[in-house]
C-alpha cells in the first residue's frame, strides 16, 4: 500500500499547470483525442487534472438490523450515526477538525429534530464544535445524495474534506403521513400518485411490465442467499463498524449490553416454496408480498471524501473515485423504474457505456422494480448486487445510499484489476431515480486513465 501511495505522489509531482486542454496541440494524437472526446462531462479522461479527482478514502456502515425486533430496536438514531462517524475517523486517523462539512441523508424523522440529533451525534463521535453538519432528504436516495453533495462542494472549492452520510431508524420513525393534504391534489393525477403507497407502485410496475410473482420471489431468494454467503465468507467485515448498544427485554425491561457486528435481516434458508405461501400485501390479487419487498430496517453509513491531491499528501489510500451523479424524474405511479432511467444518464455523463460498468448496486426496494430495471437495461445478473441487496439486507431509507457505496467500493477493491467501474442506483418515492458512477481507487493514474478512441472519428467530428 505504501508503494502505491508513493507512486501516486510521484505522478502528482509531474503534473504541470500548462497541461490544459488547449495546450495539447502537438502532443501524441491518441492522448489529445482521448481528452477532447471525453469533454467536460468525463473528468476521468482529463489527465491534466488527475490530482483534482474527488476520491473516497473510506466508506463504512453499521450493520443493518430489522426494525422493531432487530439488534438496534433499542438504539437511539444519533448513537447509530455517532458510531459510524467515530469509526470513520478512527480507521483513517484523520483529524476531525479538518472536516469542512458533514451531510447526512435522512428521510422519516421531522427535519428539525433529526438535524439536532445529527449535530449531537457529531459531538458524540468526537467532532469539535467548528465542524458543521446538515441533513438532506431525497427520500430513498438521500444517502447517495449526501455523498454527491459533498463531492460537488469539494469540487467547487467550498471545503477540502467532507463526509457524506446516511441515517435511518425505522423503529423510532415510522412511515406515516401526519399532515393534512391539500384538496387541490384531486385535480392533478400525477400529484395524487405522489401519495400512493410504495407497495402499490410496485404492483403497478409488475402489472404494466409483466413481472411475474415467481420472478419476484426468485429475486428475493437469490438476494438472501447472496447476503448469507457474503456474511459467512466475511466479505462485509471490511465495511461494517460494529456498534456497542443495548437490548431491552420487552417483558422485564432488563437491559443487556451487546455489540452488533453483522446484519440480522437476511434468511439463509429462504426458498421459493415458503415465499409462494405469503399473501399479497397491497392488492388482493397482486404479487407484492412481505417476502419480495425490502425489509424495514435501522442503520447508518458514512463516506469520507477529498481531492486526490490531498489524499496523496496525507498518505491515505484511495478506495474509489467519484465520477458522476444523476437524478431523474419518472411517473410517480411507477416510481420503481427510476434506476432504468437514472443509470443510463449517469453512465453517459461519465463518458461510458453500460457495458463498461463492472458492478452494480441497485437498491432492491421491491423485487418487481428490481427485476424490471435489470431486464430493461439488459444487465448481466452476475454484475448486480453480488452480495445481496435490500430484499435481504434491508432498506433503512436515508442510510441505503451510503451503505451501497460502502458495499460497492469494498467489493471493487477485492476484485482488483478485473473491476474498474461501478454504479450505485435506486428508485425514489414520488417518481424519481438516482445513480452515481464510481471508479476503483487504484484503477487510474496520470498517464493511463483516459479511454482510447479512434483519432480519425474525432477528426471527422471536429471537422463538422
Short mmCIF file of C-alpha atoms in Angstrom, two decimals:
data_model
loop_
_atom_site.label_atom_id
_atom_site.label_comp_id
_atom_site.label_asym_id
_atom_site.label_seq_id
_atom_site.Cartn_x
_atom_site.Cartn_y
_atom_site.Cartn_z
CA UNK A 1 0.00 0.00 0.00
CA UNK A 2 2.89 2.38 0.84
CA UNK A 3 4.41 1.76 -2.61
CA UNK A 4 1.10 2.58 -4.28
CA UNK A 5 0.77 5.82 -2.33
CA UNK A 6 4.36 6.80 -3.15
CA UNK A 7 3.70 6.10 -6.84
CA UNK A 8 0.66 8.37 -6.75
CA UNK A 9 2.74 11.10 -5.08
CA UNK A 10 5.43 10.87 -7.78
CA UNK A 11 2.79 11.02 -10.51
CA UNK A 12 1.22 14.08 -8.95
CA UNK A 13 4.56 15.89 -8.85
CA UNK A 14 4.80 15.56 -12.63
CA UNK A 15 1.60 17.48 -13.25
CA UNK A 16 2.12 20.94 -14.69
CA UNK A 17 -0.28 23.90 -14.93
CA UNK A 18 0.49 24.12 -18.64
CA UNK A 19 -1.22 20.77 -19.18
CA UNK A 20 -4.55 22.27 -20.16
CA UNK A 21 -6.88 21.00 -22.86
CA UNK A 22 -5.99 23.98 -25.03
CA UNK A 23 -2.26 23.27 -24.74
CA UNK A 24 -2.43 19.73 -26.11
CA UNK A 25 -1.65 20.63 -29.71
CA UNK A 26 1.48 18.85 -30.78
CA UNK A 27 1.34 16.10 -28.18
CA UNK A 28 0.62 12.48 -29.02
CA UNK A 29 -2.60 12.31 -31.03
CA UNK A 30 -4.06 9.42 -29.06
CA UNK A 31 -3.79 11.42 -25.84
CA UNK A 32 -5.29 14.58 -27.29
CA UNK A 33 -8.08 12.56 -28.89
CA UNK A 34 -8.97 10.99 -25.57
CA UNK A 35 -9.05 14.32 -23.80
CA UNK A 36 -11.16 16.07 -26.41
CA UNK A 37 -13.65 13.30 -26.97
CA UNK A 38 -14.41 12.92 -23.27
CA UNK A 39 -15.31 16.55 -22.86
CA UNK A 40 -16.12 18.22 -19.58
CA UNK A 41 -18.67 15.55 -18.64
CA UNK A 42 -15.99 12.90 -18.15
CA UNK A 43 -13.39 14.27 -15.77
CA UNK A 44 -11.64 10.91 -15.53
CA UNK A 45 -10.35 11.32 -19.09
CA UNK A 46 -8.67 14.68 -18.48
CA UNK A 47 -5.20 13.57 -17.48
CA UNK A 48 -4.22 17.14 -16.66
CA UNK A 49 -6.47 17.25 -13.60
CA UNK A 50 -5.60 13.88 -12.09
CA UNK A 51 -4.97 15.48 -8.71
CA UNK A 52 -8.38 17.18 -8.80
CA UNK A 53 -10.26 13.87 -8.77
CA UNK A 54 -12.78 13.71 -5.95
CA UNK A 55 -11.94 10.48 -4.17
CA UNK A 56 -13.34 8.32 -1.41
CA UNK A 57 -10.69 7.33 1.10
CA UNK A 58 -13.04 5.45 3.44
CA UNK A 59 -16.62 4.14 3.37
CA UNK A 60 -18.21 2.32 6.29
CA UNK A 61 -21.61 1.35 7.60
CA UNK A 62 -23.20 -0.10 10.67
CA UNK A 63 -24.82 -3.49 10.46
CA UNK A 64 -28.36 -3.25 9.05
CA UNK A 65 -30.92 -4.58 11.51
CA UNK A 66 -34.63 -5.33 11.37
CA UNK A 67 -36.70 -2.52 12.80
CA UNK A 68 -38.68 -3.10 15.99
CA UNK A 69 -37.23 -6.56 16.61
CA UNK A 70 -33.63 -6.45 15.43
CA UNK A 71 -30.35 -5.52 17.05
CA UNK A 72 -30.99 -1.76 17.02
CA UNK A 73 -34.59 -1.75 18.26
CA UNK A 74 -33.47 -0.01 21.47
CA UNK A 75 -30.73 2.18 19.95
CA UNK A 76 -31.14 5.92 19.51
CA UNK A 77 -30.66 7.19 15.92
CA UNK A 78 -27.92 9.60 16.99
CA UNK A 79 -25.98 6.72 18.54
CA UNK A 80 -26.14 4.85 15.22
CA UNK A 81 -24.74 7.84 13.35
CA UNK A 82 -22.15 8.57 16.04
CA UNK A 83 -20.84 5.00 15.86
CA UNK A 84 -20.14 5.10 12.13
CA UNK A 85 -18.73 8.65 12.21
CA UNK A 86 -16.38 7.74 15.03
CA UNK A 87 -15.35 4.56 13.23
CA UNK A 88 -14.62 6.53 10.06
CA UNK A 89 -12.23 8.86 11.87
CA UNK A 90 -10.56 6.10 13.87
CA UNK A 91 -9.97 3.96 10.78
CA UNK A 92 -8.31 6.82 8.87
CA UNK A 93 -6.63 8.65 11.78
CA UNK A 94 -7.94 11.88 10.27
CA UNK A 95 -8.09 14.95 12.50
CA UNK A 96 -11.85 15.53 12.78
CA UNK A 97 -11.34 19.29 12.91
CA UNK A 98 -10.21 19.16 9.26
CA UNK A 99 -13.65 18.09 8.03
CA UNK A 100 -15.34 21.00 6.27
CA UNK A 101 -18.89 19.65 6.45
CA UNK A 102 -20.92 16.56 7.26
CA UNK A 103 -24.03 15.96 5.13
CA UNK A 104 -26.47 13.32 6.38
CA UNK A 105 -29.16 11.75 4.22
CA UNK A 106 -32.26 11.01 6.29
CA UNK A 107 -35.95 10.64 5.50
CA UNK A 108 -38.54 9.86 8.14
CA UNK A 109 -37.76 11.97 11.21
CA UNK A 110 -39.06 15.56 11.44
CA UNK A 111 -36.41 17.79 9.91
CA UNK A 112 -35.57 19.97 12.88
CA UNK A 113 -35.43 17.02 15.27
CA UNK A 114 -33.18 14.95 13.03
CA UNK A 115 -30.93 17.95 12.34
CA UNK A 116 -30.41 18.33 16.10
CA UNK A 117 -29.80 14.59 16.52
CA UNK A 118 -27.16 14.66 13.81
CA UNK A 119 -25.37 17.57 15.46
CA UNK A 120 -25.47 15.68 18.74
CA UNK A 121 -24.10 12.57 17.02
CA UNK A 122 -21.15 14.56 15.69
CA UNK A 123 -20.26 15.61 19.23
CA UNK A 124 -20.60 12.03 20.49
CA UNK A 125 -18.24 10.94 17.71
CA UNK A 126 -15.57 13.44 18.75
CA UNK A 127 -16.02 16.24 16.23
CA UNK A 128 -15.33 19.74 17.54
CA UNK A 129 -17.94 22.48 17.53
CA UNK A 130 -16.24 24.07 14.50
CA UNK A 131 -17.38 21.27 12.15
CA UNK A 132 -20.86 21.97 10.70
CA UNK A 133 -23.46 19.37 9.81
CA UNK A 134 -26.70 19.35 7.84
CA UNK A 135 -29.30 16.93 6.56
CA UNK A 136 -30.60 16.22 3.06
CA UNK A 137 -33.79 14.40 2.06
CA UNK A 138 -34.28 12.95 -1.39
CA UNK A 139 -36.15 10.02 0.09
CA UNK A 140 -34.60 6.63 -0.77
CA UNK A 141 -31.56 8.22 -2.44
CA UNK A 142 -30.79 10.56 0.47
CA UNK A 143 -27.57 8.79 1.46
CA UNK A 144 -26.30 8.85 -2.12
CA UNK A 145 -27.40 12.46 -2.49
CA UNK A 146 -25.36 13.33 0.60
CA UNK A 147 -22.26 11.81 -0.99
CA UNK A 148 -22.93 13.65 -4.25
CA UNK A 149 -23.46 16.95 -2.41
CA UNK A 150 -20.14 16.62 -0.62
CA UNK A 151 -18.32 15.69 -3.85
CA UNK A 152 -19.80 18.74 -5.58
CA UNK A 153 -18.89 21.06 -2.70
CA UNK A 154 -15.28 19.86 -2.70
CA UNK A 155 -15.13 20.27 -6.47
CA UNK A 156 -16.48 23.82 -6.09
CA UNK A 157 -13.81 24.65 -3.53
CA UNK A 158 -16.17 25.20 -0.60
CA UNK A 159 -14.02 22.95 1.58
CA UNK A 160 -11.30 20.31 1.19
CA UNK A 161 -12.65 17.36 3.17
CA UNK A 162 -16.24 16.27 3.71
CA UNK A 163 -18.36 13.36 4.89
CA UNK A 164 -21.48 12.15 3.11
CA UNK A 165 -23.53 10.01 5.48
CA UNK A 166 -26.93 8.40 5.87
CA UNK A 167 -29.13 7.52 8.83
CA UNK A 168 -32.49 5.92 9.46
CA UNK A 169 -34.16 4.31 12.45
CA UNK A 170 -37.40 2.92 11.11
CA UNK A 171 -38.05 1.56 14.59
CA UNK A 172 -38.34 5.07 16.01
CA UNK A 173 -39.55 6.98 12.94
CA UNK A 174 -42.24 5.06 11.12
CA UNK A 175 -43.60 5.63 7.62
CA UNK A 176 -46.73 7.64 8.33
CA UNK A 177 -48.41 10.78 7.00
CA UNK A 178 -49.35 13.13 9.82
CA UNK A 179 -50.01 16.31 7.84
CA UNK A 180 -53.19 17.44 6.15
CA UNK A 181 -53.45 17.06 2.37
CA UNK A 182 -54.16 19.97 0.05
CA UNK A 183 -57.53 19.28 -1.67
CA UNK A 184 -56.02 20.68 -4.87
CA UNK A 185 -54.31 17.35 -5.32
CA UNK A 186 -57.62 15.93 -6.57
CA UNK A 187 -57.31 17.71 -9.90
CA UNK A 188 -53.71 16.68 -10.60
CA UNK A 189 -53.38 12.96 -11.29
CA UNK A 190 -49.60 12.89 -11.01
CA UNK A 191 -49.79 14.78 -7.72
CA UNK A 192 -52.26 12.18 -6.48
CA UNK A 193 -49.84 9.45 -7.48
CA UNK A 194 -47.18 11.00 -5.27
CA UNK A 195 -49.31 9.84 -2.34
CA UNK A 196 -49.57 6.22 -3.47
CA UNK A 197 -48.13 3.68 -1.03
CA UNK A 198 -44.84 2.40 -2.40
CA UNK A 199 -46.21 -1.12 -2.47
CA UNK A 200 -48.98 -0.01 -4.81
CA UNK A 201 -46.41 1.44 -7.19
CA UNK A 202 -44.64 -1.93 -7.04
CA UNK A 203 -47.88 -3.59 -8.13
CA UNK A 204 -48.20 -1.05 -10.93
CA UNK A 205 -44.71 -1.88 -12.22
CA UNK A 206 -45.37 -5.61 -12.07
CA UNK A 207 -48.70 -5.26 -13.89
CA UNK A 208 -47.58 -2.79 -16.55
CA UNK A 209 -44.34 -4.53 -17.42
CA UNK A 210 -45.30 -8.15 -16.87
CA UNK A 211 -43.08 -9.02 -13.92
CA UNK A 212 -44.47 -12.27 -12.53
CA UNK A 213 -44.83 -13.34 -8.92
CA UNK A 214 -42.40 -16.21 -9.48
CA UNK A 215 -39.77 -13.82 -10.89
CA UNK A 216 -40.15 -11.59 -7.85
CA UNK A 217 -39.91 -14.44 -5.37
CA UNK A 218 -36.88 -15.86 -7.16
CA UNK A 219 -35.13 -12.48 -6.97
CA UNK A 220 -35.78 -12.40 -3.22
CA UNK A 221 -34.42 -15.92 -2.70
CA UNK A 222 -31.26 -15.07 -4.62
CA UNK A 223 -30.77 -11.87 -2.61
CA UNK A 224 -30.99 -13.78 0.69
CA UNK A 225 -28.62 -16.49 -0.46
CA UNK A 226 -26.03 -14.00 -1.72
CA UNK A 227 -26.21 -11.95 1.50
CA UNK A 228 -25.87 -15.08 3.61
CA UNK A 229 -22.88 -16.24 1.58
CA UNK A 230 -21.20 -12.83 1.78
CA UNK A 231 -21.68 -12.76 5.54
CA UNK A 232 -20.41 -16.32 6.03
CA UNK A 233 -17.29 -15.61 3.99
CA UNK A 234 -16.55 -12.41 5.91
CA UNK A 235 -16.97 -10.09 2.93
CA UNK A 236 -18.85 -7.46 4.93
CA UNK A 237 -16.27 -7.24 7.74
CA UNK A 238 -14.23 -4.62 5.89
CA UNK A 239 -17.18 -2.26 5.56
CA UNK A 240 -19.03 -2.77 8.86
CA UNK A 241 -18.36 -0.76 12.01
CA UNK A 242 -19.59 -2.84 14.99
CA UNK A 243 -21.97 -0.96 17.28
CA UNK A 244 -21.99 -1.40 21.05
CA UNK A 245 -25.53 -0.85 22.29
CA UNK A 246 -28.22 -2.44 24.44
CA UNK A 247 -31.15 -4.80 24.03
CA UNK A 248 -34.15 -4.28 26.30
CA UNK A 249 -36.33 -7.23 27.22
CA UNK A 250 -39.89 -6.07 26.42
CA UNK A 251 -41.36 -8.19 29.22
CA UNK A 252 -38.99 -7.46 32.09
CA UNK A 253 -37.35 -4.21 30.99
CA UNK A 254 -33.94 -5.72 31.69
CA UNK A 255 -31.09 -4.29 29.62
CA UNK A 256 -28.33 -6.37 28.09
CA UNK A 257 -25.17 -4.83 26.66
CA UNK A 258 -24.39 -6.17 23.19
CA UNK A 259 -22.10 -5.47 20.27
CA UNK A 260 -23.82 -5.80 16.91
CA UNK A 261 -21.40 -6.67 14.11
CA UNK A 262 -23.47 -8.44 11.44
CA UNK A 263 -26.68 -7.75 9.53
CA UNK A 264 -29.62 -9.60 11.05
CA UNK A 265 -32.30 -9.41 8.35
CA UNK A 266 -31.21 -11.98 5.78
CA UNK A 267 -32.60 -15.52 5.85
CA UNK A 268 -30.12 -18.18 4.64
CA UNK A 269 -32.87 -20.75 4.25
CA UNK A 270 -35.22 -18.60 2.15
CA UNK A 271 -36.83 -20.64 -0.62
CA UNK A 272 -39.44 -20.33 -3.34
CA UNK A 273 -41.95 -22.64 -1.68
CA UNK A 274 -42.08 -20.62 1.54
CA UNK A 275 -42.30 -17.28 -0.28
CA UNK A 276 -45.07 -18.58 -2.51
CA UNK A 277 -47.25 -19.10 0.58
CA UNK A 278 -47.20 -15.40 1.51
CA UNK A 279 -50.25 -13.33 0.68
CA UNK A 280 -50.09 -10.07 -1.30
CA UNK A 281 -49.99 -7.03 0.96
CA UNK A 282 -51.11 -4.11 -1.20
CA UNK A 283 -53.57 -5.62 -3.66
CA UNK A 284 -55.92 -8.57 -3.27
CA UNK A 285 -54.83 -10.31 -6.45
CA UNK A 286 -51.38 -8.69 -6.50
CA UNK A 287 -47.86 -10.07 -6.48
CA UNK A 288 -46.05 -7.87 -3.93
CA UNK A 289 -45.60 -9.61 -0.57
CA UNK A 290 -43.59 -9.12 2.58
CA UNK A 291 -41.17 -11.68 1.18
CA UNK A 292 -40.36 -9.89 -2.07
CA UNK A 293 -40.24 -6.36 -0.65
CA UNK A 294 -37.29 -4.65 1.05
CA UNK A 295 -37.09 -5.03 4.79
CA UNK A 296 -37.89 -2.15 7.11
CA UNK A 297 -34.59 -1.53 8.86
CA UNK A 298 -32.32 0.54 11.08
CA UNK A 299 -28.77 1.59 10.20
CA UNK A 300 -26.26 4.27 9.23
CA UNK A 301 -23.33 4.76 6.86
CA UNK A 302 -20.60 7.32 6.21
CA UNK A 303 -18.27 8.11 3.30
CA UNK A 304 -15.12 10.29 3.60
CA UNK A 305 -14.25 12.35 0.51
CA UNK A 306 -11.46 14.73 -0.51
CA UNK A 307 -9.37 15.65 -3.55
CA UNK A 308 -6.87 13.08 -4.72
CA UNK A 309 -4.01 15.53 -4.26
CA UNK A 310 -4.90 15.93 -0.59
CA UNK A 311 -5.29 12.18 -0.09
CA UNK A 312 -1.82 11.67 -1.53
CA UNK A 313 -0.43 14.43 0.66
CA UNK A 314 -1.91 12.76 3.74
CA UNK A 315 -0.78 9.29 2.70
CA UNK A 316 -4.36 7.99 2.57
CA UNK A 317 -5.19 5.13 0.18
CA UNK A 318 -7.83 5.89 -2.44
CA UNK A 319 -10.72 3.44 -2.18
CA UNK A 320 -12.67 4.91 -5.08
CA UNK A 321 -13.14 7.92 -7.33
CA UNK A 322 -16.47 9.75 -7.55
CA UNK A 323 -17.19 10.28 -11.24
CA UNK A 324 -20.76 11.41 -11.89
CA UNK A 325 -24.21 11.64 -10.35
CA UNK A 326 -27.62 11.92 -11.99
CA UNK A 327 -31.10 12.37 -10.55
CA UNK A 328 -34.08 11.97 -12.88
CA UNK A 329 -37.86 12.19 -12.70
CA UNK A 330 -40.31 9.46 -13.75
CA UNK A 331 -44.04 8.79 -13.47
CA UNK A 332 -44.91 8.65 -9.73
CA UNK A 333 -47.31 5.76 -10.33
CA UNK A 334 -44.38 3.54 -11.39
CA UNK A 335 -41.66 5.20 -9.36
CA UNK A 336 -39.71 1.93 -9.18
CA UNK A 337 -38.45 2.29 -12.75
CA UNK A 338 -36.17 5.16 -11.65
CA UNK A 339 -32.87 3.23 -11.94
CA UNK A 340 -33.66 2.24 -15.52
CA UNK A 341 -33.62 5.94 -16.42
CA UNK A 342 -31.02 7.25 -13.97
CA UNK A 343 -28.31 4.67 -14.70
CA UNK A 344 -28.02 5.42 -18.44
CA UNK A 345 -27.98 9.15 -17.65
CA UNK A 346 -25.15 8.82 -15.13
CA UNK A 347 -23.13 6.42 -17.27
CA UNK A 348 -23.43 8.71 -20.30
CA UNK A 349 -22.36 11.67 -18.18
CA UNK A 350 -19.22 9.75 -17.26
CA UNK A 351 -18.43 9.20 -20.93
CA UNK A 352 -19.01 5.47 -20.58
CA UNK A 353 -21.29 2.77 -21.96
CA UNK A 354 -23.35 0.35 -19.89
CA UNK A 355 -21.01 -2.45 -20.95
CA UNK A 356 -18.12 -0.57 -19.31
CA UNK A 357 -19.68 -0.99 -15.87
CA UNK A 358 -18.33 -3.98 -13.97
CA UNK A 359 -20.55 -3.91 -10.88
CA UNK A 360 -23.96 -2.50 -9.98
CA UNK A 361 -25.55 -1.89 -6.59
CA UNK A 362 -29.23 -1.35 -7.46
CA UNK A 363 -31.43 -0.92 -4.41
CA UNK A 364 -33.99 -3.67 -4.16
CA UNK A 365 -36.89 -1.60 -2.89
CA UNK A 366 -39.26 -4.17 -4.37
CA UNK A 367 -38.45 -7.25 -6.39
CA UNK A 368 -40.82 -6.09 -9.14
CA UNK A 369 -38.91 -2.92 -9.88
CA UNK A 370 -35.53 -4.56 -9.42
CA UNK A 371 -36.37 -7.29 -11.94
CA UNK A 372 -37.80 -4.73 -14.36
CA UNK A 373 -34.73 -2.47 -14.24
CA UNK A 374 -32.35 -5.37 -14.74
CA UNK A 375 -34.40 -6.58 -17.70
CA UNK A 376 -34.96 -3.15 -19.24
CA UNK A 377 -31.25 -2.31 -19.24
CA UNK A 378 -30.20 -5.80 -20.29
CA UNK A 379 -27.74 -6.08 -17.40
CA UNK A 380 -25.73 -9.21 -16.69
CA UNK A 381 -27.18 -10.72 -13.47
CA UNK A 382 -23.64 -11.67 -12.44
CA UNK A 383 -22.79 -7.97 -12.15
CA UNK A 384 -25.70 -6.87 -9.95
CA UNK A 385 -25.93 -6.95 -6.16
CA UNK A 386 -23.37 -9.73 -5.96
CA UNK A 387 -23.57 -9.74 -2.16
CA UNK A 388 -27.34 -9.45 -1.92
CA UNK A 389 -29.47 -6.33 -1.65
CA UNK A 390 -32.26 -4.69 0.29
CA UNK A 391 -34.62 -7.65 -0.09
CA UNK A 392 -32.28 -9.50 2.27
CA UNK A 393 -30.08 -6.91 3.98
CA UNK A 394 -32.77 -4.26 4.48
CA UNK A 395 -33.51 -0.72 3.36
CA UNK A 396 -33.05 1.93 6.08
CA UNK A 397 -34.22 4.70 3.75
CA UNK A 398 -31.78 7.53 4.41
CA UNK A 399 -28.83 5.21 5.01
CA UNK A 400 -29.19 2.96 1.97
CA UNK A 401 -27.21 5.17 -0.43
CA UNK A 402 -24.20 5.35 1.88
CA UNK A 403 -24.50 1.62 2.59
CA UNK A 404 -24.49 0.82 -1.13
CA UNK A 405 -21.42 2.99 -1.74
CA UNK A 406 -19.52 1.17 1.01
CA UNK A 407 -20.59 -2.25 -0.27
CA UNK A 408 -19.75 -1.41 -3.89
CA UNK A 409 -16.31 0.09 -3.28
CA UNK A 410 -15.12 -2.66 -0.95
CA UNK A 411 -16.23 -5.30 -3.46
CA UNK A 412 -14.46 -3.43 -6.27
CA UNK A 413 -11.32 -3.34 -4.18
CA UNK A 414 -11.50 -7.09 -3.61
CA UNK A 415 -11.88 -7.77 -7.32
CA UNK A 416 -8.90 -5.62 -8.27
CA UNK A 417 -7.94 -5.12 -11.89
CA UNK A 418 -10.95 -7.04 -13.19
CA UNK A 419 -13.33 -4.41 -11.82
CA UNK A 420 -12.84 -0.76 -12.77
CA UNK A 421 -16.25 0.96 -12.82
CA UNK A 422 -19.24 0.59 -10.54
CA UNK A 423 -22.70 2.13 -10.24
CA UNK A 424 -24.99 2.76 -7.27
CA UNK A 425 -28.64 3.43 -8.10
CA UNK A 426 -32.10 3.43 -6.58
CA UNK A 427 -35.70 4.38 -7.22
CA UNK A 428 -37.19 7.26 -5.24
CA UNK A 429 -40.68 7.81 -3.87
CA UNK A 430 -42.89 10.33 -5.73
CA UNK A 431 -41.31 9.26 -9.02
CA UNK A 432 -37.55 9.74 -9.33
CA UNK A 433 -34.37 7.79 -9.72
CA UNK A 434 -30.73 8.45 -8.86
CA UNK A 435 -27.43 6.92 -9.91
CA UNK A 436 -23.74 7.59 -9.38
CA UNK A 437 -20.67 6.22 -11.15
CA UNK A 438 -17.50 5.29 -9.25
CA UNK A 439 -14.09 4.11 -10.35
CA UNK A 440 -11.88 1.79 -8.35
CA UNK A 441 -9.28 3.82 -6.48
CA UNK A 442 -6.14 2.30 -7.97
CA UNK A 443 -7.55 1.83 -11.47
CA UNK A 444 -6.31 5.08 -12.95
CA UNK A 445 -3.28 7.31 -12.82
CA UNK A 446 -1.96 10.39 -14.58
CA UNK A 447 -0.97 8.50 -17.70
CA UNK A 448 -3.49 5.70 -18.16
CA UNK A 449 -6.86 6.94 -17.01
CA UNK A 450 -8.06 8.07 -20.44
CA UNK A 451 -10.16 5.77 -22.60
CA UNK A 452 -8.72 5.19 -26.05
CA UNK A 453 -10.73 6.42 -29.03
CA UNK A 454 -10.16 6.38 -32.75
CA UNK A 455 -8.38 9.55 -33.80
CA UNK A 456 -9.98 9.62 -37.25
CA UNK A 457 -13.51 9.62 -35.79
CA UNK A 458 -12.51 12.56 -33.60
CA UNK A 459 -11.12 14.47 -36.51
CA UNK A 460 -14.25 13.96 -38.57
CA UNK A 461 -16.32 15.15 -35.63
CA UNK A 462 -14.15 18.25 -35.22
CA UNK A 463 -14.37 18.95 -38.96
CA UNK A 464 -18.13 19.20 -38.66
#
